[in-house]
Short mmCIF file of C-alpha atoms in Angstrom, two decimals:
data_model
loop_
_atom_site.label_atom_id
_atom_site.label_comp_id
_atom_site.label_asym_id
_atom_site.label_seq_id
_atom_site.Cartn_x
_atom_site.Cartn_y
_atom_site.Cartn_z
CA MET F 1 -23.59 68.11 17.46
CA THR F 2 -26.28 68.79 14.88
CA CYS F 3 -29.85 67.50 14.88
CA ILE F 4 -30.39 65.59 11.64
CA VAL F 5 -34.05 66.63 11.49
CA CYS F 6 -34.11 70.37 12.20
CA ILE F 7 -30.38 71.17 11.71
CA PHE F 8 -30.21 72.70 15.21
CA GLN F 9 -26.66 73.08 16.51
CA PHE F 10 -26.41 72.02 20.14
CA SER F 11 -23.82 71.06 22.70
CA GLY F 12 -24.29 69.15 25.92
CA PHE F 13 -27.87 69.36 27.15
CA ASP F 14 -29.00 72.01 24.65
CA PHE F 15 -30.90 69.33 22.72
CA ILE F 16 -33.97 70.20 24.82
CA PHE F 17 -34.34 73.30 22.62
CA CYS F 18 -34.47 71.23 19.46
CA SER F 19 -38.02 71.19 18.08
CA PHE F 20 -37.78 67.54 17.01
CA PHE F 21 -36.70 66.31 20.44
CA SER F 22 -39.32 68.42 22.22
CA LYS F 23 -42.08 66.83 20.08
CA MET F 24 -40.72 63.34 20.72
CA ASP F 25 -40.42 64.05 24.44
CA ALA F 26 -44.06 65.17 24.55
CA LYS F 27 -45.15 61.95 22.84
CA PHE F 28 -43.20 59.81 25.32
CA LYS F 29 -44.73 61.69 28.26
CA GLY F 30 -48.22 61.20 26.83
CA GLU F 31 -48.84 64.89 26.13
CA ASN F 32 -50.62 65.71 22.89
CA MET F 33 -51.36 62.05 22.26
CA PRO F 34 -54.49 61.43 20.20
CA LYS F 35 -57.47 60.19 22.21
CA ASP F 36 -60.63 58.52 20.99
CA ALA F 37 -64.18 59.64 21.80
CA ASN F 38 -63.99 57.88 25.18
CA GLY F 39 -60.66 59.47 26.15
CA THR F 40 -58.56 56.35 25.59
CA GLU F 41 -55.09 57.06 24.20
CA LEU F 42 -54.50 55.82 20.66
CA ASN F 43 -51.16 54.33 19.65
CA ALA F 44 -49.68 53.57 16.25
CA GLY F 45 -50.84 50.18 14.99
CA ASP F 46 -54.13 50.14 16.93
CA ASN F 47 -57.44 49.24 15.34
CA VAL F 48 -60.40 51.56 15.86
CA THR F 49 -64.06 51.64 14.85
CA LEU F 50 -66.25 54.52 13.75
CA ILE F 51 -68.97 55.68 16.16
CA LYS F 52 -70.89 57.69 13.54
CA ASP F 53 -71.68 57.53 9.82
CA LEU F 54 -69.22 59.78 7.96
CA LYS F 55 -69.41 61.17 4.43
CA VAL F 56 -66.06 60.96 2.65
CA LYS F 57 -65.22 64.11 0.70
CA GLY F 58 -64.15 63.45 -2.87
CA ALA F 59 -65.06 59.76 -2.80
CA GLY F 60 -68.83 60.02 -2.95
CA ALA F 61 -69.13 57.32 -0.33
CA THR F 62 -70.29 57.04 3.27
CA LEU F 63 -68.43 55.15 5.96
CA LYS F 64 -70.95 53.38 8.17
CA ARG F 65 -70.94 53.26 11.95
CA GLY F 66 -68.93 50.27 13.18
CA THR F 67 -66.50 50.27 10.25
CA MET F 68 -63.09 48.98 11.33
CA VAL F 69 -60.07 51.20 10.66
CA LYS F 70 -56.92 49.09 10.76
CA ASN F 71 -53.31 49.85 11.59
CA ILE F 72 -53.63 53.55 12.44
CA LYS F 73 -50.72 55.96 12.23
CA ILE F 74 -50.27 58.98 14.45
CA THR F 75 -50.05 62.33 12.63
CA ASP F 76 -48.55 65.63 13.78
CA ASN F 77 -52.05 66.85 14.62
CA ASP F 78 -53.27 65.15 17.80
CA LYS F 79 -56.90 65.42 16.61
CA GLU F 80 -56.30 63.32 13.46
CA ILE F 81 -55.03 59.84 12.59
CA GLU F 82 -54.32 57.97 9.36
CA GLY F 83 -55.80 54.53 8.92
CA ARG F 84 -56.51 51.86 6.36
CA ILE F 85 -60.08 50.95 5.46
CA ASP F 86 -60.86 47.91 3.33
CA LYS F 87 -61.82 48.81 -0.26
CA MET F 88 -60.98 52.51 0.30
CA GLY F 89 -57.29 52.59 1.17
CA VAL F 90 -55.61 55.07 3.51
CA ILE F 91 -57.78 57.84 4.91
CA VAL F 92 -57.33 60.64 7.49
CA LEU F 93 -59.97 60.71 10.24
CA LYS F 94 -60.72 62.94 13.22
CA THR F 95 -60.31 61.14 16.52
CA GLU F 96 -63.61 62.45 17.91
CA PHE F 97 -65.47 59.96 15.67
CA LEU F 98 -63.40 56.91 16.69
CA LYS F 99 -63.46 54.29 19.42
CA LYS F 100 -60.58 51.94 20.20
CA ALA F 101 -61.45 48.38 19.18
#
């Protein structure tokens, strides 16, 4: 068989060496899952709020404390998430400045 993501050829139980399956396995076990400032695990689709005013590079705007970030998406980096903010669109944020709503 061939992994459709990383093109790794495997047979039987060799799929544990596939980089795609090892990342997915870690996410299912809860390893490397993004956590907010309080240590609560964040999942895709959660809503979070900012715990600190943040300057947005390139936008010339400041996100105020308490701003709601809706429908977050988990990125490959466990210290960052993608989320939607009203009137700004999609933005990448560090999890250390977030709190689960």
